Amino acid sequence: MNTQTHRAIGVFDSGIGGLTVVRALMERLPFENIIYFGDTARVPYGIKSVETINRYAAQITDFLIKQDVKMLVVACNTMAAVAHQTIVDLSHVPVAAIASQTIVESVPVLEVIDASARMAVQNSKTKSIGVIGTPATINSNAYARAIHLLDRDARVFSQACPLFVPLVEEGWFDHPATRLIAQEYLKPVIAEQVDTLVLGCTHYPLLKPLLQEIMGSSVKLIDSAEAMADIAADLIDQKKIGNIDGKPADYTFYVSDLPYRFQTIGERFLGRTLGRVELKSL
Ligand code: DGL
């Protein structure tokens, strides 16, 4: 494996929601360079077909692999739910040819679903776990599968919350309309008396205070961004690929479109000023 530790972590998402994952990575791994790709021209993915999401995910993976990233972080729950295998298939990169043998480097792929499922299983005492996400994520059943692989006895209650993404993009984190919609979506999940709720979408961490209030303080909310940062840190440690060049970390943000209010919304997700933003259509 190419062990140049200064190589960036490639993070990708369907839009700018994945900046919640970048934010968690910056806090957890402050010396790591990051290259982010957000498909702002084609967001949202959560209501698109499996075929389309796979095609888009393949294009982004290809782009980031060409940027020579040392690790791929799939921030988008929707892509992780339906396109994980496509991304893994594209992560094996030929790096050299010796005699007639091709040497292949496999760039590690981390995705939010496995990370959050682990955290949910560790935290749940009653083994009743709620999961909220986009329609594509919930319909894929990926969270329930991941949780059951870790604990066969866990009971999983899933709920699609399609209106949350536009509400968050609008900045309506505690708006009466958001509250009403959240109460409606969460009603069946509350009825199942879950003790843990997975926020299975890049946008939902921004609704955390409201969702916590509606669910009640005894319910543990699993933030997929934090879960992701934890497993990224573990993998970097384990593979000894942490950046040791001593320079301040470099962040590059690629987007496929620069939509209206991009800067404002992006900085809200990132929690700080967005650095260099470059336009890149795939
Ligand atoms: N990034 C998506 C996710 O985490 C939410 C936005 C979208 O639907 O594309 O599921």
Tab-separated table of C-alpha atoms and ligand atoms in Angstrom:
chain	number	residue	atom	x	y	z
A	1	MET	CA	0.000	0.000	0.000
A	2	ASN	CA	1.136	3.549	-0.720
A	3	THR	CA	1.810	4.860	2.749
A	4	GLN	CA	2.320	8.536	1.983
A	5	THR	CA	0.599	9.764	5.090
A	6	HIS	CA	-0.061	13.280	3.804
A	7	ARG	CA	-2.516	11.973	1.213
A	8	ALA	CA	-5.975	13.373	1.856
A	9	ILE	CA	-9.073	11.661	3.157
A	10	GLY	CA	-11.703	11.768	0.392
A	11	VAL	CA	-15.153	12.527	1.739
A	12	PHE	CA	-18.194	12.529	-0.453
A	13	ASP	CA	-21.838	13.323	-0.288
A	14	SER	CA	-24.833	14.026	-2.475
A	15	GLY	CA	-24.577	17.722	-1.575
A	16	ILE	CA	-23.414	19.834	1.294
A	17	GLY	CA	-24.949	17.797	4.137
A	18	GLY	CA	-21.763	15.726	4.284
A	19	LEU	CA	-20.011	18.754	5.712
A	20	THR	CA	-21.396	17.586	9.085
A	21	VAL	CA	-19.086	14.580	8.660
A	22	VAL	CA	-16.174	16.819	7.588
A	23	ARG	CA	-16.775	18.909	10.689
A	24	ALA	CA	-16.583	15.828	12.916
A	25	LEU	CA	-13.434	14.643	11.080
A	26	MET	CA	-11.768	18.062	11.473
A	27	GLU	CA	-12.438	17.968	15.202
A	28	ARG	CA	-11.353	14.359	15.665
A	29	LEU	CA	-8.414	14.355	13.189
A	30	PRO	CA	-7.149	17.961	13.007
A	31	PHE	CA	-3.969	17.129	11.048
A	32	GLU	CA	-5.626	15.237	8.219
A	33	ASN	CA	-5.955	16.798	4.773
A	34	ILE	CA	-9.462	16.450	3.369
A	35	ILE	CA	-10.834	16.562	-0.160
A	36	TYR	CA	-14.619	16.838	-0.200
A	37	PHE	CA	-16.940	16.312	-3.140
A	38	GLY	CA	-20.578	17.389	-2.857
A	39	ASP	CA	-22.880	16.697	-5.777
A	40	THR	CA	-24.833	19.918	-5.319
A	41	ALA	CA	-26.044	19.866	-8.940
A	42	ARG	CA	-27.918	16.588	-8.443
A	43	VAL	CA	-28.920	16.608	-4.758
A	44	PRO	CA	-31.166	15.168	-3.301
A	45	TYR	CA	-30.258	11.517	-3.841
A	46	GLY	CA	-32.597	10.251	-1.119
A	47	ILE	CA	-35.640	10.210	-3.386
A	48	LYS	CA	-33.866	8.837	-6.508
A	49	SER	CA	-33.742	5.275	-7.851
A	50	VAL	CA	-31.105	2.739	-6.822
A	51	GLU	CA	-29.708	2.686	-10.407
A	52	THR	CA	-29.248	6.452	-10.519
A	53	ILE	CA	-27.668	6.643	-7.068
A	54	ASN	CA	-25.202	3.873	-8.041
A	55	ARG	CA	-24.262	5.660	-11.273
A	56	TYR	CA	-23.626	8.937	-9.465
A	57	ALA	CA	-21.700	7.223	-6.652
A	58	ALA	CA	-19.431	5.518	-9.224
A	59	GLN	CA	-18.609	8.862	-10.866
A	60	ILE	CA	-17.710	10.481	-7.551
A	61	THR	CA	-15.594	7.515	-6.432
A	62	ASP	CA	-13.705	7.632	-9.706
A	63	PHE	CA	-13.054	11.360	-9.276
A	64	LEU	CA	-11.756	11.028	-5.706
A	65	ILE	CA	-9.569	8.009	-6.500
A	66	LYS	CA	-7.931	10.158	-9.206
A	67	GLN	CA	-7.170	12.725	-6.466
A	68	ASP	CA	-5.025	9.989	-4.860
A	69	VAL	CA	-6.913	9.911	-1.574
A	70	LYS	CA	-5.738	7.455	1.096
A	71	MET	CA	-9.216	6.647	2.342
A	72	LEU	CA	-12.786	7.085	1.120
A	73	VAL	CA	-15.410	8.270	3.560
A	74	VAL	CA	-18.972	7.907	2.295
A	75	ALA	CA	-20.689	10.622	4.310
A	76	CYS	CA	-24.011	10.207	2.546
A	77	ASN	CA	-26.256	7.626	4.202
A	78	THR	CA	-28.237	7.193	0.998
A	79	MET	CA	-25.136	6.263	-1.047
A	80	ALA	CA	-23.857	4.047	1.766
A	81	ALA	CA	-27.228	2.284	1.863
A	82	VAL	CA	-27.569	1.499	-1.828
A	83	ALA	CA	-24.175	1.942	-3.532
A	84	HIS	CA	-21.614	0.615	-1.055
A	85	GLN	CA	-20.589	-2.342	-3.221
A	86	THR	CA	-20.187	-0.158	-6.320
A	87	ILE	CA	-17.868	2.137	-4.354
A	88	VAL	CA	-15.829	-0.757	-2.935
A	89	ASP	CA	-15.492	-2.304	-6.422
A	90	LEU	CA	-13.980	0.944	-7.698
A	91	SER	CA	-11.637	1.343	-4.750
A	92	HIS	CA	-9.122	-1.264	-6.004
A	93	VAL	CA	-6.563	0.755	-7.906
A	94	PRO	CA	-3.721	-0.660	-10.031
A	95	VAL	CA	-0.542	1.044	-8.778
A	96	ALA	CA	2.248	-0.845	-10.542
A	97	ALA	CA	3.011	-3.726	-12.866
A	98	ILE	CA	5.796	-6.142	-11.939
A	99	ALA	CA	6.584	-8.694	-14.634
A	100	SER	CA	3.125	-9.745	-15.784
A	101	GLN	CA	1.551	-9.054	-12.360
A	102	THR	CA	-0.515	-5.937	-11.643
A	103	ILE	CA	-0.145	-4.615	-8.103
A	104	VAL	CA	-3.443	-3.333	-6.786
A	105	GLU	CA	-3.951	-0.948	-3.868
A	106	SER	CA	-7.312	-1.120	-2.128
A	107	VAL	CA	-8.254	2.275	-0.786
A	108	PRO	CA	-10.226	1.655	2.440
A	109	VAL	CA	-13.892	2.613	2.214
A	110	LEU	CA	-15.647	3.758	5.371
A	111	GLU	CA	-19.331	4.375	5.415
A	112	VAL	CA	-21.741	5.804	7.924
A	113	ILE	CA	-24.170	2.913	8.212
A	114	ASP	CA	-21.753	0.430	9.720
A	115	ALA	CA	-20.354	3.147	12.026
A	116	SER	CA	-23.784	4.221	13.299
A	117	ALA	CA	-25.105	0.662	13.611
A	118	ARG	CA	-22.149	-0.189	15.872
A	119	MET	CA	-22.736	2.848	18.029
A	120	ALA	CA	-26.474	2.108	18.259
A	121	VAL	CA	-25.937	-1.503	19.344
A	122	GLN	CA	-23.336	-0.424	21.924
A	123	ASN	CA	-25.694	2.174	23.390
A	124	SER	CA	-29.051	0.410	23.385
A	125	LYS	CA	-29.949	-1.312	26.633
A	126	THR	CA	-33.452	-2.416	25.664
A	127	LYS	CA	-32.372	-3.521	22.142
A	128	SER	CA	-35.177	-1.379	20.689
A	129	ILE	CA	-33.561	0.867	18.113
A	130	GLY	CA	-35.193	3.499	15.911
A	131	VAL	CA	-33.685	4.608	12.594
A	132	ILE	CA	-34.674	7.689	10.606
A	133	GLY	CA	-33.382	8.502	7.112
A	134	THR	CA	-34.278	9.351	3.528
A	135	PRO	CA	-36.763	7.103	1.662
A	136	ALA	CA	-33.896	5.439	-0.296
A	137	THR	CA	-31.997	4.653	2.919
A	138	ILE	CA	-35.036	3.309	4.755
A	139	ASN	CA	-36.330	1.295	1.764
A	140	SER	CA	-32.925	-0.344	1.335
A	141	ASN	CA	-33.202	-1.845	4.844
A	142	ALA	CA	-29.428	-1.371	5.139
A	143	TYR	CA	-29.555	-0.125	8.735
A	144	ALA	CA	-31.738	-2.994	9.933
A	145	ARG	CA	-29.366	-5.474	8.235
A	146	ALA	CA	-26.267	-3.840	9.724
A	147	ILE	CA	-27.802	-3.772	13.214
A	148	HIS	CA	-28.986	-7.389	13.000
A	149	LEU	CA	-25.526	-8.529	11.918
A	150	LEU	CA	-24.216	-7.097	15.189
A	151	ASP	CA	-27.116	-8.208	17.371
A	152	ARG	CA	-29.667	-10.706	16.123
A	153	ASP	CA	-32.052	-9.893	18.970
A	154	ALA	CA	-32.260	-6.165	18.337
A	155	ARG	CA	-35.630	-4.797	17.224
A	156	VAL	CA	-35.342	-2.054	14.600
A	157	PHE	CA	-38.065	0.487	13.776
A	158	SER	CA	-37.397	2.552	10.674
A	159	GLN	CA	-39.055	5.737	9.537
A	160	ALA	CA	-38.406	7.747	6.369
A	161	CYS	CA	-38.437	11.514	6.948
A	162	PRO	CA	-38.264	13.019	3.438
A	163	LEU	CA	-39.197	16.544	4.490
A	164	PHE	CA	-36.283	16.944	6.905
A	165	VAL	CA	-33.662	17.540	4.185
A	166	PRO	CA	-35.351	20.623	2.650
A	167	LEU	CA	-36.247	21.969	6.096
A	168	VAL	CA	-32.627	21.768	7.232
A	169	GLU	CA	-31.377	23.333	3.988
A	170	GLU	CA	-33.801	26.163	4.695
A	171	GLY	CA	-32.224	26.598	8.130
A	172	TRP	CA	-35.505	25.816	9.904
A	173	PHE	CA	-33.907	23.884	12.742
A	174	ASP	CA	-36.469	24.906	15.347
A	175	HIS	CA	-39.265	26.323	13.231
A	176	PRO	CA	-42.868	25.495	14.282
A	177	ALA	CA	-43.373	23.752	10.902
A	178	THR	CA	-40.325	21.535	11.487
A	179	ARG	CA	-41.516	20.742	15.003
A	180	LEU	CA	-44.944	19.713	13.741
A	181	ILE	CA	-43.512	17.537	10.969
A	182	ALA	CA	-40.975	15.949	13.344
A	183	GLN	CA	-43.719	15.134	15.854
A	184	GLU	CA	-45.697	13.460	13.084
A	185	TYR	CA	-42.733	11.435	11.755
A	186	LEU	CA	-41.573	10.381	15.208
A	187	LYS	CA	-44.983	9.401	16.578
A	188	PRO	CA	-44.730	5.736	15.457
A	189	VAL	CA	-41.092	5.515	16.579
A	190	ILE	CA	-41.969	6.860	20.049
A	191	ALA	CA	-44.854	4.364	20.234
A	192	GLU	CA	-42.315	1.539	19.866
A	193	GLN	CA	-40.503	2.812	22.987
A	194	VAL	CA	-37.058	2.793	21.431
A	195	ASP	CA	-34.202	3.773	23.737
A	196	THR	CA	-31.836	4.692	20.868
A	197	LEU	CA	-32.495	6.644	17.670
A	198	VAL	CA	-30.061	6.650	14.737
A	199	LEU	CA	-29.994	9.943	12.838
A	200	GLY	CA	-29.389	8.167	9.525
A	201	CYS	CA	-28.904	11.168	7.260
A	202	THR	CA	-26.222	13.835	6.881
A	203	HIS	CA	-28.738	16.608	7.570
A	204	TYR	CA	-30.287	15.337	10.768
A	205	PRO	CA	-27.494	16.227	13.238
A	206	LEU	CA	-28.575	19.837	12.727
A	207	LEU	CA	-32.001	18.926	14.111
A	208	LYS	CA	-30.540	17.185	17.144
A	209	PRO	CA	-31.853	19.536	19.882
A	210	LEU	CA	-35.382	19.446	18.456
A	211	LEU	CA	-35.372	15.676	17.926
A	212	GLN	CA	-33.997	15.116	21.423
A	213	GLU	CA	-36.775	17.224	22.883
A	214	ILE	CA	-39.452	15.304	20.968
A	215	MET	CA	-37.980	11.870	21.712
A	216	GLY	CA	-37.353	12.670	25.389
A	217	SER	CA	-34.076	12.932	27.258
A	218	SER	CA	-33.885	9.199	28.005
A	219	VAL	CA	-33.495	8.320	24.299
A	220	LYS	CA	-29.907	8.254	23.041
A	221	LEU	CA	-29.486	9.932	19.644
A	222	ILE	CA	-26.779	8.434	17.438
A	223	ASP	CA	-25.090	11.081	15.327
A	224	SER	CA	-23.743	9.344	12.226
A	225	ALA	CA	-21.147	12.099	11.687
A	226	GLU	CA	-19.519	11.469	15.064
A	227	ALA	CA	-19.706	7.705	14.582
A	228	MET	CA	-17.926	8.115	11.247
A	229	ALA	CA	-15.141	10.260	12.701
A	230	ASP	CA	-14.530	7.662	15.404
A	231	ILE	CA	-14.069	4.773	12.991
A	232	ALA	CA	-11.944	6.905	10.637
A	233	ALA	CA	-9.655	7.732	13.579
A	234	ASP	CA	-9.461	4.049	14.554
A	235	LEU	CA	-8.572	2.952	11.024
A	236	ILE	CA	-5.897	5.643	10.637
A	237	ASP	CA	-4.399	4.544	13.900
A	238	GLN	CA	-4.539	0.865	13.058
A	239	LYS	CA	-2.996	1.296	9.583
A	240	LYS	CA	-0.511	3.910	10.832
A	241	ILE	CA	-1.438	6.314	8.043
A	242	GLY	CA	-1.953	9.456	10.153
A	243	ASN	CA	-0.521	12.632	8.638
A	244	ILE	CA	2.844	13.417	10.178
A	245	ASP	CA	4.059	16.238	7.931
A	246	GLY	CA	3.442	18.793	10.720
A	247	LYS	CA	1.777	21.336	8.421
A	248	PRO	CA	-1.706	22.769	9.028
A	249	ALA	CA	-4.311	20.564	7.376
A	250	ASP	CA	-5.408	21.459	3.868
A	251	TYR	CA	-9.105	21.363	2.945
A	252	THR	CA	-10.454	21.427	-0.597
A	253	PHE	CA	-14.162	21.444	-1.309
A	254	TYR	CA	-15.400	20.440	-4.764
A	255	VAL	CA	-19.041	20.907	-5.691
A	256	SER	CA	-20.850	20.166	-8.955
A	257	ASP	CA	-22.843	23.401	-8.754
A	258	LEU	CA	-22.646	26.580	-6.726
A	259	PRO	CA	-26.259	27.015	-5.719
A	260	TYR	CA	-27.848	30.117	-4.275
A	261	ARG	CA	-26.846	30.620	-0.617
A	262	PHE	CA	-24.244	27.850	-0.858
A	263	GLN	CA	-21.755	29.693	1.336
A	264	THR	CA	-24.268	30.418	4.122
A	265	ILE	CA	-25.721	26.920	4.210
A	266	GLY	CA	-22.323	25.252	3.869
A	267	GLU	CA	-20.865	27.205	6.764
A	268	ARG	CA	-23.848	26.283	8.899
A	269	PHE	CA	-23.130	22.588	8.272
A	270	LEU	CA	-19.397	22.961	8.718
A	271	GLY	CA	-19.602	25.222	11.759
A	272	ARG	CA	-16.795	27.420	10.386
A	273	THR	CA	-15.777	29.375	7.297
A	274	LEU	CA	-15.579	27.296	4.127
A	275	GLY	CA	-12.137	27.477	2.599
A	276	ARG	CA	-11.414	26.925	-1.073
A	277	VAL	CA	-14.490	25.830	-3.030
A	278	GLU	CA	-13.998	24.573	-6.580
A	279	LEU	CA	-16.575	23.812	-9.205
A	280	LYS	CA	-16.300	20.352	-10.750
A	281	SER	CA	-18.885	18.721	-12.970
A	282	LEU	CA	-18.573	14.973	-13.449
B	1	DGL	N1	-26.870	13.008	2.024
B	1	DGL	C1	-28.172	12.394	2.066
B	1	DGL	C2	-28.157	11.315	3.161
B	1	DGL	O1	-27.353	11.333	4.080
B	1	DGL	C3	-29.272	13.402	2.317
B	1	DGL	C4	-29.520	14.339	1.161
B	1	DGL	C5	-30.006	13.621	-0.076
B	1	DGL	O2	-31.146	13.114	-0.099
B	1	DGL	O3	-29.238	13.573	-1.038
B	1	DGL	O4	-28.965	10.425	3.104
